[in-house]
Coordinates of C-alpha atoms and ligand atoms in Angstrom, one line a residue:
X26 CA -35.9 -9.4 -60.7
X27 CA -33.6 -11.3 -58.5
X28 CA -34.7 -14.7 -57.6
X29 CA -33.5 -17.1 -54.8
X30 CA -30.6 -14.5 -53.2
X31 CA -32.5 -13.0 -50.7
X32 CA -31.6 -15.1 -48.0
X33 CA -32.2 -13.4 -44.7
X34 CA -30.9 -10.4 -45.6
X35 CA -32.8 -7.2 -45.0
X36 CA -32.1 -4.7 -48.4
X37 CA -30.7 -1.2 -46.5
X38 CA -30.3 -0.3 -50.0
X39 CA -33.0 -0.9 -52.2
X40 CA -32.0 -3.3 -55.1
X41 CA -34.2 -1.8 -57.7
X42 CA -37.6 0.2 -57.5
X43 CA -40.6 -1.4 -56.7
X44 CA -43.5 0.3 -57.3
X45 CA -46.3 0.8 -55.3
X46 CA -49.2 -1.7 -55.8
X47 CA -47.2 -4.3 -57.6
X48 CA -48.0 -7.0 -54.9
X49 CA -50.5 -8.5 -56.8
X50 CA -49.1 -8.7 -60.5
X51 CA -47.0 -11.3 -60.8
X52 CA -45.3 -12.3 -63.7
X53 CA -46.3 -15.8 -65.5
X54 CA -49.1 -15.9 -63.6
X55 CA -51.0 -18.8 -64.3
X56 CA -54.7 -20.7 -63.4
X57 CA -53.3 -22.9 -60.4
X58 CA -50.8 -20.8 -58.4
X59 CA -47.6 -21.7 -57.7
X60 CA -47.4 -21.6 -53.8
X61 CA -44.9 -18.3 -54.3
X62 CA -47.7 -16.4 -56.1
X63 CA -50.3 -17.2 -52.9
X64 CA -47.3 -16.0 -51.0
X65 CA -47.0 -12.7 -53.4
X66 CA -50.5 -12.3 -53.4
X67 CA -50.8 -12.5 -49.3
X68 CA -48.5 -9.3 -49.1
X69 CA -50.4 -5.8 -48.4
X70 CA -49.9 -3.1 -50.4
X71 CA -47.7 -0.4 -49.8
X72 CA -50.5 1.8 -48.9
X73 CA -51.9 -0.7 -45.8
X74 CA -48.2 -1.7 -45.1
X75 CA -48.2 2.6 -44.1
X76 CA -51.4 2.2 -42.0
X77 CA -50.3 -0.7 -40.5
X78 CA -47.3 0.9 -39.6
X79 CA -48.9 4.3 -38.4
X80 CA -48.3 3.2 -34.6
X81 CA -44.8 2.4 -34.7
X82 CA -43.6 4.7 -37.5
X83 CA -45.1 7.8 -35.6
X84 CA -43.1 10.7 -35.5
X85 CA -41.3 9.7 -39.1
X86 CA -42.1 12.1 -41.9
X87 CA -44.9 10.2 -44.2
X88 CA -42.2 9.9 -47.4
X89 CA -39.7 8.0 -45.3
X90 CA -42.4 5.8 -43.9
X91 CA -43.8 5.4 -47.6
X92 CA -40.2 4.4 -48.7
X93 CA -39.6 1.9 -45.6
X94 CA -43.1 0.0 -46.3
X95 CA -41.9 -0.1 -50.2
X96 CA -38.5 -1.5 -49.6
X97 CA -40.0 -4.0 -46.9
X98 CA -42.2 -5.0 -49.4
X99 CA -39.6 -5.7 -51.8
X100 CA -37.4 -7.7 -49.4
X101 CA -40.4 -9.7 -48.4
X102 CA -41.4 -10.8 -52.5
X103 CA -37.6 -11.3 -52.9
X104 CA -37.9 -13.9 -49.8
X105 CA -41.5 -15.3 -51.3
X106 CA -40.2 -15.6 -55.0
X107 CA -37.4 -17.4 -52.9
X108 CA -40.0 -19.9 -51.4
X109 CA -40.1 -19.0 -48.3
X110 CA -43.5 -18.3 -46.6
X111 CA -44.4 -15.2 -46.3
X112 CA -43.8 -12.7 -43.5
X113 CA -46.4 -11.5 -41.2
X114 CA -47.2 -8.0 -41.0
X115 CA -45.6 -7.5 -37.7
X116 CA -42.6 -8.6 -39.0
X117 CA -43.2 -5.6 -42.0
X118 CA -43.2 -3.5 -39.2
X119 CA -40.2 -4.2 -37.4
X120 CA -38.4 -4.1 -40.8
X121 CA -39.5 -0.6 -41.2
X122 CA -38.6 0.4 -38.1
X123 CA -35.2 -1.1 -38.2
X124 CA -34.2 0.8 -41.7
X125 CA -35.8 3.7 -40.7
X126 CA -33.7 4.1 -37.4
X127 CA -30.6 3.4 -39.4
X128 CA -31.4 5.7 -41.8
X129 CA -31.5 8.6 -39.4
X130 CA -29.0 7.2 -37.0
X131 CA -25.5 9.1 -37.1
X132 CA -23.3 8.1 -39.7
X133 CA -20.4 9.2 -37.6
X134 CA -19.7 6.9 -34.8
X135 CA -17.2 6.3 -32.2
X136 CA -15.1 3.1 -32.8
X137 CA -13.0 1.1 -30.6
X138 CA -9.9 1.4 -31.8
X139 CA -7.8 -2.0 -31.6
X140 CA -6.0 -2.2 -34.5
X141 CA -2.4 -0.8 -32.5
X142 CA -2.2 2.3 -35.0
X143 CA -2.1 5.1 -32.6
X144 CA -2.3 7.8 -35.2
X145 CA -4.6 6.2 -37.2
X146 CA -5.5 8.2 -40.3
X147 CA -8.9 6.5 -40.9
X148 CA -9.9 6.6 -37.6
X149 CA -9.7 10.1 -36.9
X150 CA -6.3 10.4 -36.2
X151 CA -5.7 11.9 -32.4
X152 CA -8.5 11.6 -29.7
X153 CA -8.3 14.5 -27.9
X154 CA -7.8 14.8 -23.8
X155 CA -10.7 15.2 -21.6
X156 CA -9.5 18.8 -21.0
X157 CA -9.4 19.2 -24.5
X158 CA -13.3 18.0 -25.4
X159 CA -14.4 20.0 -22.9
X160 CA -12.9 23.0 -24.3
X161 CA -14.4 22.2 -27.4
X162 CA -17.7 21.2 -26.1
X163 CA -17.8 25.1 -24.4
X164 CA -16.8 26.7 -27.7
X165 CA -19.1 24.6 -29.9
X166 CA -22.2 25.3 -26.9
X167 CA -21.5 28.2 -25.6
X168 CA -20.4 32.6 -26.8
X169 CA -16.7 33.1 -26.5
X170 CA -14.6 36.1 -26.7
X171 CA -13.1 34.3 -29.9
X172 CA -12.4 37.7 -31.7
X173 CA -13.5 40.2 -28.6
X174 CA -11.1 41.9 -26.5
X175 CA -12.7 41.8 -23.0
X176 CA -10.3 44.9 -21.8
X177 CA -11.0 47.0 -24.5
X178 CA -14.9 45.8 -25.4
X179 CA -13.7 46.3 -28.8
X180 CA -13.4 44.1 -32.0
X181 CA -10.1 41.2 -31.4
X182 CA -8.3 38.7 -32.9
X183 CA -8.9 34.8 -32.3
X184 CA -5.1 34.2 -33.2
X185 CA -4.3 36.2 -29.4
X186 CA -5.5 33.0 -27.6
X187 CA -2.4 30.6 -28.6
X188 CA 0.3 33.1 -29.3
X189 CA 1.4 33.6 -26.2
X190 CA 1.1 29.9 -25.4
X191 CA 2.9 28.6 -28.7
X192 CA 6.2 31.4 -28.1
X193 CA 6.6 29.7 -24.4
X194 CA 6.1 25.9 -25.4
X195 CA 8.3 26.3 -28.7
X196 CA 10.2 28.9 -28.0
X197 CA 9.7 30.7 -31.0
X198 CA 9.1 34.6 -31.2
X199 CA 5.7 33.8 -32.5
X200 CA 2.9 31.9 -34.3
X201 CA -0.2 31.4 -35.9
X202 CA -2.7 28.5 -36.4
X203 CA -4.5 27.5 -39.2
X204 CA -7.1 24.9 -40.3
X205 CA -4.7 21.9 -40.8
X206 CA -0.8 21.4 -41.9
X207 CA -1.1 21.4 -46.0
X208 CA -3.3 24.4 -45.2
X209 CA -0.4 25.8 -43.4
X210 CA 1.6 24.6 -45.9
X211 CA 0.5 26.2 -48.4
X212 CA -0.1 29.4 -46.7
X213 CA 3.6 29.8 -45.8
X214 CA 4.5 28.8 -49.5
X215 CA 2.3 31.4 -50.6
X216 CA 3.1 34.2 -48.4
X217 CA 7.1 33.9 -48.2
X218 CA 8.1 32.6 -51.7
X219 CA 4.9 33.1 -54.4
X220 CA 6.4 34.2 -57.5
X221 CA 10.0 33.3 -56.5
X222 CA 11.8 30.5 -56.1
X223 CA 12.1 27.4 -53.0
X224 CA 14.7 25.1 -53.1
X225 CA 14.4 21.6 -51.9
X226 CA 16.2 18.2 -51.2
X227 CA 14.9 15.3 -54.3
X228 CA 14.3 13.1 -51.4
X229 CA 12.3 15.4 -50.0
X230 CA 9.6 16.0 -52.7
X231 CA 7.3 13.8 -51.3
X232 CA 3.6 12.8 -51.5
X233 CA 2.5 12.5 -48.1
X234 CA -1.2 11.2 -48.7
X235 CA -4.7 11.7 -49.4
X236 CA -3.3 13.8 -52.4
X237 CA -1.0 15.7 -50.7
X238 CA 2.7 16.1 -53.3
X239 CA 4.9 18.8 -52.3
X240 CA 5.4 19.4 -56.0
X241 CA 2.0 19.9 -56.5
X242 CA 1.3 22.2 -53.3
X243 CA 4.4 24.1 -54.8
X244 CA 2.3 24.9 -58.0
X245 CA -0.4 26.0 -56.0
X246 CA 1.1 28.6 -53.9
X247 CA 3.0 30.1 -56.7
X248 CA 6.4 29.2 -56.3
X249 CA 8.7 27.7 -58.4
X250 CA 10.2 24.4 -57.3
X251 CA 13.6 23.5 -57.3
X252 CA 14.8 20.4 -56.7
X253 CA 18.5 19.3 -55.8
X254 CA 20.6 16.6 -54.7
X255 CA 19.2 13.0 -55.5
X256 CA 16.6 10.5 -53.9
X257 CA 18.9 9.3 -51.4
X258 CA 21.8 11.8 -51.0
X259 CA 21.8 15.9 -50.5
X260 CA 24.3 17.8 -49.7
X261 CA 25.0 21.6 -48.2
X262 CA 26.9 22.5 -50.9
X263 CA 23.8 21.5 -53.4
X264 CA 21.6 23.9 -51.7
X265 CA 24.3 26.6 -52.2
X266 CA 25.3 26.2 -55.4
X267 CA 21.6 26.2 -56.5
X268 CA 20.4 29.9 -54.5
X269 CA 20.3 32.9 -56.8
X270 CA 18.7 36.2 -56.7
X271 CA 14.9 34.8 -56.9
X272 CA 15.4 32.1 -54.1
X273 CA 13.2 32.9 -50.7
X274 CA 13.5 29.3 -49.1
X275 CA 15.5 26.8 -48.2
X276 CA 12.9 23.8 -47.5
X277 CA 13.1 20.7 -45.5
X278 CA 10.2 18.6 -45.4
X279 CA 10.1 15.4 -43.2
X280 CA 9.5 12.3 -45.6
X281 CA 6.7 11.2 -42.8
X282 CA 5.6 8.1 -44.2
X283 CA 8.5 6.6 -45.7
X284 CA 12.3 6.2 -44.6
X285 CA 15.5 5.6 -46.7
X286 CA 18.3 3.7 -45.2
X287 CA 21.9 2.8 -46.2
X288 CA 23.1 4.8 -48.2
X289 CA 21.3 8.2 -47.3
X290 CA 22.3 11.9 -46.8
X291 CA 20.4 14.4 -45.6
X292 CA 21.4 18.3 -44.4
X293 CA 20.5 19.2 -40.8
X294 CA 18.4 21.8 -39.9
X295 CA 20.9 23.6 -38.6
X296 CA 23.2 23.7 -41.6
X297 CA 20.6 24.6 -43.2
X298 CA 19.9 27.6 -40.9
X299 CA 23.3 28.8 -41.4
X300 CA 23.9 28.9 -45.0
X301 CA 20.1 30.9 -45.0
X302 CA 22.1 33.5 -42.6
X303 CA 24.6 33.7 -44.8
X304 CA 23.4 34.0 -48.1
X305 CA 20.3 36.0 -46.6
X306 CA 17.3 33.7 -47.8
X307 CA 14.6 31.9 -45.3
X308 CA 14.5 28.1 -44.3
X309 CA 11.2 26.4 -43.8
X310 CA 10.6 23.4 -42.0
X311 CA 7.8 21.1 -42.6
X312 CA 7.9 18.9 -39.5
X313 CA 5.0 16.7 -40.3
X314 CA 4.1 15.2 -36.8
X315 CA 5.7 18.5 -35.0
X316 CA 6.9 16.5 -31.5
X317 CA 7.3 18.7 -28.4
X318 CA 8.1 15.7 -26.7
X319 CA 11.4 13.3 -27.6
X320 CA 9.9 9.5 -28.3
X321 CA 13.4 7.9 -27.6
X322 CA 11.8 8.5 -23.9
X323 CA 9.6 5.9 -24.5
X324 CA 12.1 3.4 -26.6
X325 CA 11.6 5.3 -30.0
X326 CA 13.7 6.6 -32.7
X327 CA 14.1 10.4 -32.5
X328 CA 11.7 12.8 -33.8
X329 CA 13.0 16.6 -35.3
X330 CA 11.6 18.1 -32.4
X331 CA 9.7 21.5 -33.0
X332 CA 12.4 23.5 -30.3
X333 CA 15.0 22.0 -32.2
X334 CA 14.1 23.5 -35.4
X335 CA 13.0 27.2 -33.5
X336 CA 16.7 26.9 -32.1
X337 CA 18.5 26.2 -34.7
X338 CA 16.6 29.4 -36.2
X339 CA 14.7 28.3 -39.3
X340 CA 12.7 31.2 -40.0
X341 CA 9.0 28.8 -39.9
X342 CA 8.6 25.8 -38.5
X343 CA 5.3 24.1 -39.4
X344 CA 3.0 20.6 -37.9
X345 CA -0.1 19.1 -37.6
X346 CA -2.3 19.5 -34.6
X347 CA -3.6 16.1 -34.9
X348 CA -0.5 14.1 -35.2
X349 CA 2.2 13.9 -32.4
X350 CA 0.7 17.0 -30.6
X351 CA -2.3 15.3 -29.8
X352 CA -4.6 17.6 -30.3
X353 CA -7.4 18.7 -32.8
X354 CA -7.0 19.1 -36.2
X355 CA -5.0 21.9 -37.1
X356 CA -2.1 23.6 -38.8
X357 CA 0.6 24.9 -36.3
X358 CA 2.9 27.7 -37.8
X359 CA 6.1 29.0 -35.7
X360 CA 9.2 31.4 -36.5
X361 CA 10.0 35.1 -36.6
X362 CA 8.1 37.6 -36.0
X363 CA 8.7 39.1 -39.4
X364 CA 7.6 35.9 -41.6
X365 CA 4.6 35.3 -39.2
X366 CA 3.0 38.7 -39.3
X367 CA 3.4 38.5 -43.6
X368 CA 1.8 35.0 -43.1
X369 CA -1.3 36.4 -41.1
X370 CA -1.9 39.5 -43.4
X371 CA -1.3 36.7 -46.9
X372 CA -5.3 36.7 -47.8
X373 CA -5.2 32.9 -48.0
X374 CA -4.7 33.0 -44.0
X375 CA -8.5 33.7 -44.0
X376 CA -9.6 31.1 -45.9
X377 CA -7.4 28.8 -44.3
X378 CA -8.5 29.9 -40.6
X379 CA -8.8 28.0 -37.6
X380 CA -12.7 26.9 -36.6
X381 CA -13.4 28.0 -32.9
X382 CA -13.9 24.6 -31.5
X383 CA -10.5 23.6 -32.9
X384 CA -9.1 26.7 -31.4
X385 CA -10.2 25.8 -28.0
X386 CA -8.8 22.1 -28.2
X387 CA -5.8 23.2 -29.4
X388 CA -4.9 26.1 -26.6
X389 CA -6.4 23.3 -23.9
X390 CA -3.7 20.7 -25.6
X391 CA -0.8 23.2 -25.3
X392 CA -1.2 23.5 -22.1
X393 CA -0.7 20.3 -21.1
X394 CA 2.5 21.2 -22.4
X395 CA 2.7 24.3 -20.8
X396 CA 2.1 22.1 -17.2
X397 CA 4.3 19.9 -17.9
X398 CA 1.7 16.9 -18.0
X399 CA 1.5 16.3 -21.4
X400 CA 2.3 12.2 -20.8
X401 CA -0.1 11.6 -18.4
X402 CA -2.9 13.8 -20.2
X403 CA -2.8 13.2 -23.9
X404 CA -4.6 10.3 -25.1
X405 CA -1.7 9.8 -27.7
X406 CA 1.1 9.9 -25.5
X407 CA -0.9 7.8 -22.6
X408 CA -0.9 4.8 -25.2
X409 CA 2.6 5.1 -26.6
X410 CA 3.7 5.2 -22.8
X411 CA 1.8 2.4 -21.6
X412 CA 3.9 -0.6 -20.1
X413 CA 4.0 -3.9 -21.8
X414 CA 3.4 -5.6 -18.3
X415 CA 0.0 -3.9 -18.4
X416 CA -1.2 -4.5 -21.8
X417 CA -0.5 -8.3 -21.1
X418 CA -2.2 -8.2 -17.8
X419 CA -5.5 -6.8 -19.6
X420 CA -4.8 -8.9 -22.4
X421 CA -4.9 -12.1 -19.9
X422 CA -7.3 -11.0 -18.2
X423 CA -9.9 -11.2 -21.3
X424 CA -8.6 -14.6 -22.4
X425 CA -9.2 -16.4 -19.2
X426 CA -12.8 -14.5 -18.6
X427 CA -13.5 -15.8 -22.2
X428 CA -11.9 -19.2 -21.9
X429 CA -12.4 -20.7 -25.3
X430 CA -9.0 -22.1 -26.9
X431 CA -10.5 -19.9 -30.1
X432 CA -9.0 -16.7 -27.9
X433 CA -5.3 -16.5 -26.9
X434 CA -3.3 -13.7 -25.5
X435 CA -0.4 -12.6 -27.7
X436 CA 2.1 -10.4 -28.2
X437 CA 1.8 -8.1 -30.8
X438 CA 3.6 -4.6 -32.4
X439 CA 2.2 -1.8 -32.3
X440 CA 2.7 1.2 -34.1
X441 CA 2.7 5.3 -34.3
X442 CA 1.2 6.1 -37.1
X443 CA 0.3 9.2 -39.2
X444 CA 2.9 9.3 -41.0
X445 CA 5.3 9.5 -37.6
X446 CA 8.0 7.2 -37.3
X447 CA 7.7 5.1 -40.0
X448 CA 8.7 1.6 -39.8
X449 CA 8.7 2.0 -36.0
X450 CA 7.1 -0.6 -33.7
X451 CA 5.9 -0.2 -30.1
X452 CA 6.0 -4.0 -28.3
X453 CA 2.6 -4.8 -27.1
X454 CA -0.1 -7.6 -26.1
X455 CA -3.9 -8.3 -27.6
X456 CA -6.0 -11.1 -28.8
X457 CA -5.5 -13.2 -31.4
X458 CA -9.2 -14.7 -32.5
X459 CA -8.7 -17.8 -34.3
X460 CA -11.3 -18.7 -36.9
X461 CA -13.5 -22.2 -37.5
X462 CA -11.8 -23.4 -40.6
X463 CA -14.1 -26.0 -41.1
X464 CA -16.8 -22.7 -41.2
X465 CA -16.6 -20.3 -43.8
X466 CA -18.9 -18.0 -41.5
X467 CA -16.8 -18.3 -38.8
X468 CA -13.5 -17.2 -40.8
X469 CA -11.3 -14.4 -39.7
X470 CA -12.8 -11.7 -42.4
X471 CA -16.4 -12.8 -41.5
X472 CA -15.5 -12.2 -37.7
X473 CA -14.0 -9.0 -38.1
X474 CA -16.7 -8.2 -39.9
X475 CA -19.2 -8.6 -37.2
X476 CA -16.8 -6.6 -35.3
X477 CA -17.2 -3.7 -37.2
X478 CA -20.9 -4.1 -37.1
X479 CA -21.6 -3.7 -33.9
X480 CA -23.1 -0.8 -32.1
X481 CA -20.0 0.5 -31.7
X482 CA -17.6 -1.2 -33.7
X483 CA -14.4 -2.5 -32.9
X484 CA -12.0 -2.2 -35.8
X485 CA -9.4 -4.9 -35.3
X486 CA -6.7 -6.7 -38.0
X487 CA -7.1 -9.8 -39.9
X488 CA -3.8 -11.4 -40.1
X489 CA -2.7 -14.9 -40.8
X490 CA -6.2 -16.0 -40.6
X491 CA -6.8 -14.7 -37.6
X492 CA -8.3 -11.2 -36.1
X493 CA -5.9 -9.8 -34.0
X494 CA -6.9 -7.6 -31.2
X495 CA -3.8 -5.0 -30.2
X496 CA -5.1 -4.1 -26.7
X497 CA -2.2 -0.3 -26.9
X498 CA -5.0 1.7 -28.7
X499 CA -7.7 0.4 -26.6
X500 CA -8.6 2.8 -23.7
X501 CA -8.6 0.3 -20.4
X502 CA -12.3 0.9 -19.9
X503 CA -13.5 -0.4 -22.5
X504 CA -11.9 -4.1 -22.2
X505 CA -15.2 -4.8 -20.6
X506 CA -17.0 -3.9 -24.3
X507 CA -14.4 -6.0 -26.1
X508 CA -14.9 -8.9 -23.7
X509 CA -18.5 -9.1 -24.4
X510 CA -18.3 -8.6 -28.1
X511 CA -15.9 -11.6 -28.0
X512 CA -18.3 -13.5 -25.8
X513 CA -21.5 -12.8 -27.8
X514 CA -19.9 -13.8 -31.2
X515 CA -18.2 -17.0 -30.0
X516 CA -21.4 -18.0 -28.7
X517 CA -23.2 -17.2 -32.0
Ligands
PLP19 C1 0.9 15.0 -42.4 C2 1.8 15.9 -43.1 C3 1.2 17.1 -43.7 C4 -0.3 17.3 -43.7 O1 -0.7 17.6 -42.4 P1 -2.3 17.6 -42.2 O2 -2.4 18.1 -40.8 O3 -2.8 16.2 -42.3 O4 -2.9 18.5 -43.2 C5 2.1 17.9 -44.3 N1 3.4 17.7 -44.3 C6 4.0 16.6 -43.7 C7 5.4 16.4 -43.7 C8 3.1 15.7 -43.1 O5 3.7 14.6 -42.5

């Protein structure tokens, strides 16, 4: 047993089993008791704890409320083997009922985002627009004519909803969407080059994340890797020299996460379009983020943009839904007629399908794109486009409702994200949250900490000793939220 650490703390996961009844056997027990074995002793069993409890625990199923009592119990001899008094059965009670409506609260939550990563991985990457949830709310609630054709009343296809949609906004001949982008991938791996050969740059053989190796996914799908150039320069004429009878691709992949300066060389799309034509293989292009719209509009580096690619005629032309798009999560596959019809009959395509609900979020992104109000819609695209002079009103705006010298507005970086535009930073203002130094449970971890544990957490940065606040991926109505988390744990 563990003595004297049980502070305040109420277990949420049991330490160790207790077993039922144990209140009253105490180890060492001897003829005058030690005032923590009258505490021990003045503890109810787990079976009255439950009967106690039956009022508030009602509508729990009997073995949760059984486990609730035990693990109060427990928490309540840690704290009397501690010295402290023991609590009252009301205060049992409460215990319960606080674990068990953890227990069965949602273990998915919706976070304030404030850390200034737009795209951030670990946060679910791209909120969707309003448009876009509601589409998805309808799908997920609601029959759809997902894979009916209303003209005909006979069986359809759900890939007819974004075709149409995907040739106008890319300006390829057509496309297909899948379940995310290694899942596309992999699918266009599998279907255009399994058993043959796919040549690609040695600075382009990249892990990605979460497991994700181009090398790897190469194996997978059947095709035989080959790698040319070196890490930092590639060449046309290494691509050339290295095609031979069993080659089916030509592959650029976009190094996402990672860039190589100096002295670098890399082959455009377009050259590498051409020397396909003319030695009659295929070019794929794994665009990563997949932009339809150019970020050196907003004062960012350029992006391969997804028309460019369909232009310069690479034969597929693949991105994430969730990335620069926008949208859901979901693989986005563009190019020729020819490769995308062997793409949709490949029997991985059905194991790799689109959900519904992402269907519906996806079609209701594109055509934002479609209208032409893709910047003013998308969550994504709202945030990288919001003005600096704004962020630092809102920023001030908190620091002088909250008026402790402990909270300062500041200017801060923000950045993309998701593998987009690495190493690229978007100017912007926050909070910067100072810690007590003189109080370890006041120090900048502890703080963001509390944070996190709120209701609905705010997920912020600790740097320098500070929390830092980035105000860019924070959605204007909730300052409010953030301005009275600030004001309830200063005060605390
Ligand atoms: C992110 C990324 C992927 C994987 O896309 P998901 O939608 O996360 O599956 C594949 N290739 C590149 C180049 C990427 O940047």
């Amino acid at each position: 047993m563990q003595i004297g650490h049980a502070g305040d703390q109420r277990p949420d996961v049991p330490r160790e089993q207790v077993s039922a009844g144990e209140s009253t056997v105490v180890a060492g027990e001897s003829a005058d008791l030690a005032p923590a074995t009258r505490a021990l002793r003045a503890l109810p069993s787990v079976e009255r704890l439950v009967q106690i409890a039956a009022d508030a625990c009602a509508g729990w199923p009997r073995p949760m409320i059984v486990d609730a009592a035990r693990e109060a119990l427990a928490w309540a001899r840690e704290r009397a083997r501690a010295g402290d008094p023991p609590p009252a059965a009301a205060s049992l009670v409460t215990t319960m009922v606080e674990m068990l409506h953890q227990r069965t609260s949602p273990s998915l939550r919706t976070v304030i985002n404030a850390t200034g990563v737009i795209l951030h991985t670990n946060l679910g990457r791209a909120p969707v627009s309003e448009a876009a949830g509601q589409a998805m709310l309808m799908a997920a609630t609601h029959y759809s004519n997902l894979e009916f054709d209303l003209d005909s009343g006979e069986r359809g296809s759900r890939h007819v909803h974004l075709r149409t949609l995907l040739r106008e906004v890319t300006g390829a001949e057509d496309g297909l969407v899948v379940n995310n982008n290694a899942g596309a991938v992999l699918l266009c791996l599998s279907a255009l080059a399994g058993g043959r050969e796919v040549i690609v740059s040695r600075g382009q053989a990249v892990e990605i994340g979460g497991g994700f190796r181009i090398p790897e996914v190469m194996r997978q799908s059947g095709a035989d890797l080959v790698e040319v150039g070196t890490t930092n320069r590639t060449y046309l004429s290494d691509y050339e020299a290295a095609i031979t009878e069993r080659t089916a691709l030509l592959l650029r992949v976009h190094p996402s996460n990672f860039r190589l300066d100096g002295f670098v060389h890399a082959v455009g799309i377009a050259e590498m379009t051409d020397l396909g034509r003319r030695r009659g293989v295929g070019v794929m292009d794994d665009l990563g983020s997949g932009a339809l719209l150019d970020p050196r509009s907003f004062g960012l580096r350029d992006e391969p943009l997804v028309q460019d690619s369909v232009r310069a005629g690479a034969t597929v032309v693949c991105f994430s839904g969730d990335k620069l798009l926008g949208g859901p999560q979901a693989g986005v596959i563009v190019g020729s007629r020819e490769a995308i019809e062997r793409i949709r009959r490949h029997p991985l395509a059905r194991a790799l399908r689109i959900d519904k609900v992402s269907l519906a979020g996806l079609e209701a992104t594109l055509r934002h794109y479609q209208r032409g109000e893709a910047t003013r819609m998308i969550p994504i695209w709202r945030m990288i486009a919001r003005s600096c002079d704004d962020l630092e009103r809102r920023a001030r705006q908190i620091e002088r409702s909250i008026g402790s010298p402990r909270v300062r507005a500041a200017e801060m970086l923000a950045t993309v994200g998701g593998g987009s535009l690495p190493q690229e930073t978007l100017p912007s203002w926050g909070l910067v949250i100072s810690p007590i130094t003189a109080d370890p449970g006041q120090s900048a971890h502890s703080l963001a900490r509390r944070l996190r544990n709120r209701v609905r957490p705010i997920i912020g940065r600790v740097e320098r000793d500070a929390v830092w606040l980035d105000l860019r991926t924070v959605e204007p109505e909730h300052d409010a939220e953030v301005l009275a988390a600030l004001r309830s744990e200063l005060t605390e």
